Coordinates of C-alpha atoms and ligand atoms in Angstrom, one line a residue:
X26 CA 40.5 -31.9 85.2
X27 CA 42.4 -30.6 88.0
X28 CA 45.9 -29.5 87.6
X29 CA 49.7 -29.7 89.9
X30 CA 52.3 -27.4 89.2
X31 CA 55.1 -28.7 90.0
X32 CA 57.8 -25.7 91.5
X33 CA 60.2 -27.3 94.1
X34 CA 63.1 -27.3 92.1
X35 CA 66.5 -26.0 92.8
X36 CA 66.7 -23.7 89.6
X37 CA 70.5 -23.9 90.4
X38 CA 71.3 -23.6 86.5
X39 CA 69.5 -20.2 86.4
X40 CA 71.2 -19.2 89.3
X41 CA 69.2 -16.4 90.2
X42 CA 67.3 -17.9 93.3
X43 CA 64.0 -19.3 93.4
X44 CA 62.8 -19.8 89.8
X45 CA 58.8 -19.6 90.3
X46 CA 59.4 -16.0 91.1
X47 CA 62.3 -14.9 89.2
X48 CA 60.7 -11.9 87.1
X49 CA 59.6 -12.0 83.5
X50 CA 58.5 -8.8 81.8
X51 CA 57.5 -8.2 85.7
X52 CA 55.5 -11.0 86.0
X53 CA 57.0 -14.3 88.2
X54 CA 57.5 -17.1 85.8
X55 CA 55.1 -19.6 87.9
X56 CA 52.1 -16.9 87.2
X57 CA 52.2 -17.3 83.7
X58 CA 51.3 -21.4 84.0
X59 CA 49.1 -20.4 86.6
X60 CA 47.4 -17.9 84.4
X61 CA 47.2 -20.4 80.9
X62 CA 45.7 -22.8 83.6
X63 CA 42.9 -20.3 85.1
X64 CA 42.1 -19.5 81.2
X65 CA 41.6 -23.0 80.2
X66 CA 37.9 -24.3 79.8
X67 CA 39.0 -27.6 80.6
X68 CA 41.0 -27.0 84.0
X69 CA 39.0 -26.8 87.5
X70 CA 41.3 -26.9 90.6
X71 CA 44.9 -26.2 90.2
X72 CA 47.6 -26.7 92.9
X73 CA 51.2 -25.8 93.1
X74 CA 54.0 -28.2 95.2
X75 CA 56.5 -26.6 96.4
X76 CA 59.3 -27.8 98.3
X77 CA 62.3 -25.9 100.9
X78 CA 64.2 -24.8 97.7
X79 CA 61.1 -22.6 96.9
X80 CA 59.8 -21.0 100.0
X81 CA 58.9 -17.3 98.8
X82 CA 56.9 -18.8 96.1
X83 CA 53.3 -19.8 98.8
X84 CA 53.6 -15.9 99.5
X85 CA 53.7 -15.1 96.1
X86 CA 50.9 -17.0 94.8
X87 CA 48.6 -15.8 97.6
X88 CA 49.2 -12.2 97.0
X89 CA 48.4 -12.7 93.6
X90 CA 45.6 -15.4 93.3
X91 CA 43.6 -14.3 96.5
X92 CA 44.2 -17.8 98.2
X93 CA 42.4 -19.5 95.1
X94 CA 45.6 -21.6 94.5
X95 CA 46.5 -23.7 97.1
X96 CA 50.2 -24.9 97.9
X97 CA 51.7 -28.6 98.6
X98 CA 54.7 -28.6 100.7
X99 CA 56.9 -31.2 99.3
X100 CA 60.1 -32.5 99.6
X101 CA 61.7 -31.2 96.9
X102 CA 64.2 -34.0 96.1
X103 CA 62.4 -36.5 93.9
X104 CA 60.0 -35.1 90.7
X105 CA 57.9 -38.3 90.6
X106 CA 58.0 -38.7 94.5
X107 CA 56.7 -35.2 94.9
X108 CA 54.3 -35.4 92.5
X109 CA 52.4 -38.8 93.5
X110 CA 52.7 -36.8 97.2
X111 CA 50.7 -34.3 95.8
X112 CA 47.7 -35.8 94.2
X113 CA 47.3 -38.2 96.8
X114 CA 47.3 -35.2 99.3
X115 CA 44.8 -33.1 97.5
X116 CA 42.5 -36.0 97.0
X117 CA 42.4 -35.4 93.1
X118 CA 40.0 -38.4 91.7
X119 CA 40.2 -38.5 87.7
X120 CA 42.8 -37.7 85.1
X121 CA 45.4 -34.7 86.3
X122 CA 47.7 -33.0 84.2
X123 CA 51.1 -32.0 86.1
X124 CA 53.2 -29.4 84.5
X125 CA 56.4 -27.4 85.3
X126 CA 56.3 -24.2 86.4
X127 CA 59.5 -22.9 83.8
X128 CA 57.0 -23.0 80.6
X129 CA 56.1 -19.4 80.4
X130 CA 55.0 -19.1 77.4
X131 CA 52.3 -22.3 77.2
X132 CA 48.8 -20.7 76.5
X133 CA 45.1 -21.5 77.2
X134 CA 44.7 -22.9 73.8
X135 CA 47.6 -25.3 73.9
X136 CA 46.4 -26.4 77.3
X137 CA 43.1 -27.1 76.0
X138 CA 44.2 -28.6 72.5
X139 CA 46.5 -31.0 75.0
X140 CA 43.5 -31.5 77.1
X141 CA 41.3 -32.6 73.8
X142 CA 44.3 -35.2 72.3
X143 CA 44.1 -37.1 75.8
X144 CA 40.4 -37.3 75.4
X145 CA 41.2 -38.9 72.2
X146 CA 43.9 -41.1 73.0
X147 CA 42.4 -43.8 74.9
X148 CA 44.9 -44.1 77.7
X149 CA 45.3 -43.5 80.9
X150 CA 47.8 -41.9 80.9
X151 CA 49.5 -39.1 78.2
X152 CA 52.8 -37.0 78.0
X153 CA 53.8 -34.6 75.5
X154 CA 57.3 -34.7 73.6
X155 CA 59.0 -31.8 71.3
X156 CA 60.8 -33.4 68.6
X157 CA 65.0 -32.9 69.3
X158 CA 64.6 -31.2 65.5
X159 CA 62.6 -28.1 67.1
X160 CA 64.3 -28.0 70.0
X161 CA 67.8 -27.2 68.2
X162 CA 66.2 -25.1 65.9
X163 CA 65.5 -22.8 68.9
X164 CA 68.7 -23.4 70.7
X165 CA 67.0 -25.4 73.6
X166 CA 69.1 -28.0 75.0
X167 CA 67.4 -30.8 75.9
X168 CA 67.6 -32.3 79.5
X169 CA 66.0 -35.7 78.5
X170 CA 65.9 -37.7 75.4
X171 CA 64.0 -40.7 74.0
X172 CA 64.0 -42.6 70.8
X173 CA 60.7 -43.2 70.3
X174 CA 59.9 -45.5 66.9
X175 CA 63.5 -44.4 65.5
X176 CA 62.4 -41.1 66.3
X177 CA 64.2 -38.8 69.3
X178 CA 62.0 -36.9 71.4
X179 CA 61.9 -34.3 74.1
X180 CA 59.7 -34.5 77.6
X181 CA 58.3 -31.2 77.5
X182 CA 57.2 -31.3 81.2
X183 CA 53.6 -31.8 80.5
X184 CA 51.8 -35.4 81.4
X185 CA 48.3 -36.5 82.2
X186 CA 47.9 -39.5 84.2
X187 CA 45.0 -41.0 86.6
X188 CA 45.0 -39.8 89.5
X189 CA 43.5 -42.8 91.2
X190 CA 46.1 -45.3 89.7
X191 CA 49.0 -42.4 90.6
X192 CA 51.1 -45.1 92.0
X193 CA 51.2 -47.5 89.5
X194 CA 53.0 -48.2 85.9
X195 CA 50.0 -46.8 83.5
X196 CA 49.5 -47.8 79.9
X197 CA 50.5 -44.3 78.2
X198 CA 50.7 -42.5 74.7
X199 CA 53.0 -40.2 73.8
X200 CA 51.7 -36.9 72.4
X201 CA 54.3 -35.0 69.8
X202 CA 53.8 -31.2 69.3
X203 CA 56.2 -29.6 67.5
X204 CA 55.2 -26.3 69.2
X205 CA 58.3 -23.8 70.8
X206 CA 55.7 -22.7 73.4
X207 CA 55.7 -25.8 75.1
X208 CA 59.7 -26.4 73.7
X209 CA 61.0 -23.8 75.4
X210 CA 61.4 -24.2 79.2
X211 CA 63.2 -22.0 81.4
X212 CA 66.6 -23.8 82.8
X213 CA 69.2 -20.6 82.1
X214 CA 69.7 -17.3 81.6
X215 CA 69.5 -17.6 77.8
X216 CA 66.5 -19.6 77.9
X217 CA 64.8 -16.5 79.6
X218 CA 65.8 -13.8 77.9
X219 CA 64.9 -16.1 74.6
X220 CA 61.5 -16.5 76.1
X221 CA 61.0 -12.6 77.0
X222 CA 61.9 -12.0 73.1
X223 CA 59.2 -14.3 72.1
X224 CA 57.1 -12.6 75.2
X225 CA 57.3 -9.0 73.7
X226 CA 56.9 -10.2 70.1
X227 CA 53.6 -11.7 71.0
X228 CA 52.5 -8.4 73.2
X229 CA 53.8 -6.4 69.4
X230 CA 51.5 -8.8 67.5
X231 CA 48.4 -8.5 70.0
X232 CA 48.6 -5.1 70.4
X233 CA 48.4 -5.1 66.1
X234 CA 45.2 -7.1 66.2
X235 CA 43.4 -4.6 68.4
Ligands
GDP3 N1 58.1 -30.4 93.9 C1 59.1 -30.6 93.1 N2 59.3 -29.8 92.0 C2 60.4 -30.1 91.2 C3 61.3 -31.0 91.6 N3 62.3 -31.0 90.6 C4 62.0 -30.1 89.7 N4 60.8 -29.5 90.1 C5 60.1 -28.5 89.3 O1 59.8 -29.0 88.0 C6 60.1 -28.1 87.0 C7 61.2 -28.5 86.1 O2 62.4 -28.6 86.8 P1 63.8 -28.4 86.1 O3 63.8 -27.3 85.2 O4 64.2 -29.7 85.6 O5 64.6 -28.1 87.4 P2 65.3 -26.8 88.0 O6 66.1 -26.2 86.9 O7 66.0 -27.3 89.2 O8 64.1 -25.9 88.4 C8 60.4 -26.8 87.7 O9 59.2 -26.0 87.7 C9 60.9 -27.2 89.1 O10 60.5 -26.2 90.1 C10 61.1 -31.8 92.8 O11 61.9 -32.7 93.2 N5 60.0 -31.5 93.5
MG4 MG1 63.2 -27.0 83.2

């Protein structure tokens, strides 16, 4: 399936200018979605909207993707607007997952294994939640809650829908992974330099392995 980043936010609670490209461990945050997303086996085409809040961020994803990820100009003032903007734009037929751009530490195997559960769902349509439980165990605060079932639950930025039915109500299930990669977005300054701790564990524990 194809894929939309969405980065046409303000970022006005990290308050350090255009989020997609603040730097993390010297790497723009938007490149380490872009990256999970080029690793997946189940991802073809991915797109990124961006909006007047985030007007560096074309430059930087064609200096470091060769022109192979192509930007949406958007709005920038209304999530769902921008997004349904997008798909119909780029003509995507079948389901499309749509994702932030403030999740760097997703990987090419969550991607996948989120890919896999919508296969398995039967819906059209599939988001993923964080329970509220993991999210105060790492000290994320949550932007969003839902009680689902008696149950309260976090959107963790990450939904599949059809993208031929983009403007309509679809049937959907919700997808709970109690997972801090996909917990921990980046909304302040604590959130990233919790996420470049995690970051430079991982790098510690991979350069073990070799
Ligand atoms: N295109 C577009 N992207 C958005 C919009 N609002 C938020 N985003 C993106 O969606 C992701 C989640 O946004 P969030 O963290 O809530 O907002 P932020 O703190 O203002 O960046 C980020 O990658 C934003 O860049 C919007 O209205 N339009
Ligand atoms: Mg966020």
């Amino acid at each position: 399936m194809d894929a939309v980043i969405m980065a046409g936010g303000q970022g006005l609670r990290l308050g350090m200018g255009e989020k997609p490209c603040v730097e993390l461990l010297n790497k723009p945050l938007i490149c380490y979605v872009i990256d999970a997303l080029e690793k997946a086996d189940h991802i073809d085409k991915i797109y990124v909207t961006v909006s007047p809040s985030t007007p560096n961020t074309e430059d930087v994803i064609d200096r470091c993707y060769d022109g192979r990820v192509p930007t949406i100009n958007t709005a920038g003032d209304n999530y769902v607007g921008d997004m349904v903007y997008a798909v119909e734009s780029a003509g995507i037929k079948g389901p499309v997952m749509v994702i932030m751009s403030d999740l760097p530490l997703i990987t090419h195997e969550l991607i996948d294994s989120i890919i896999m559960a919508y296969d398995n769902c039967g819906k059209p349509s599939m988001s993923v939640f964080v329970p509220i439980s993991l999210c105060k165990e790492i000290g994320m605060r949550p932007d969003t809650v839902f009680n689902w079932e008696g149950e309260l639950i976090v959107p963790a930025g990450i939904n599949i829908l059809d993208a031929e039915d983009i403007n309509e109500e679809q049937d959907y299930h919700n997808y709970l992974l109690t997972v801090p990669e996909v917990a921990l977005n980046v909304n302040t300054a604590k959130d990233l330099k919790h996420c470049k701790e995690l970051l430079l564990k991982r790098q510690g524990s991979d350069h073990r392995s070799c």
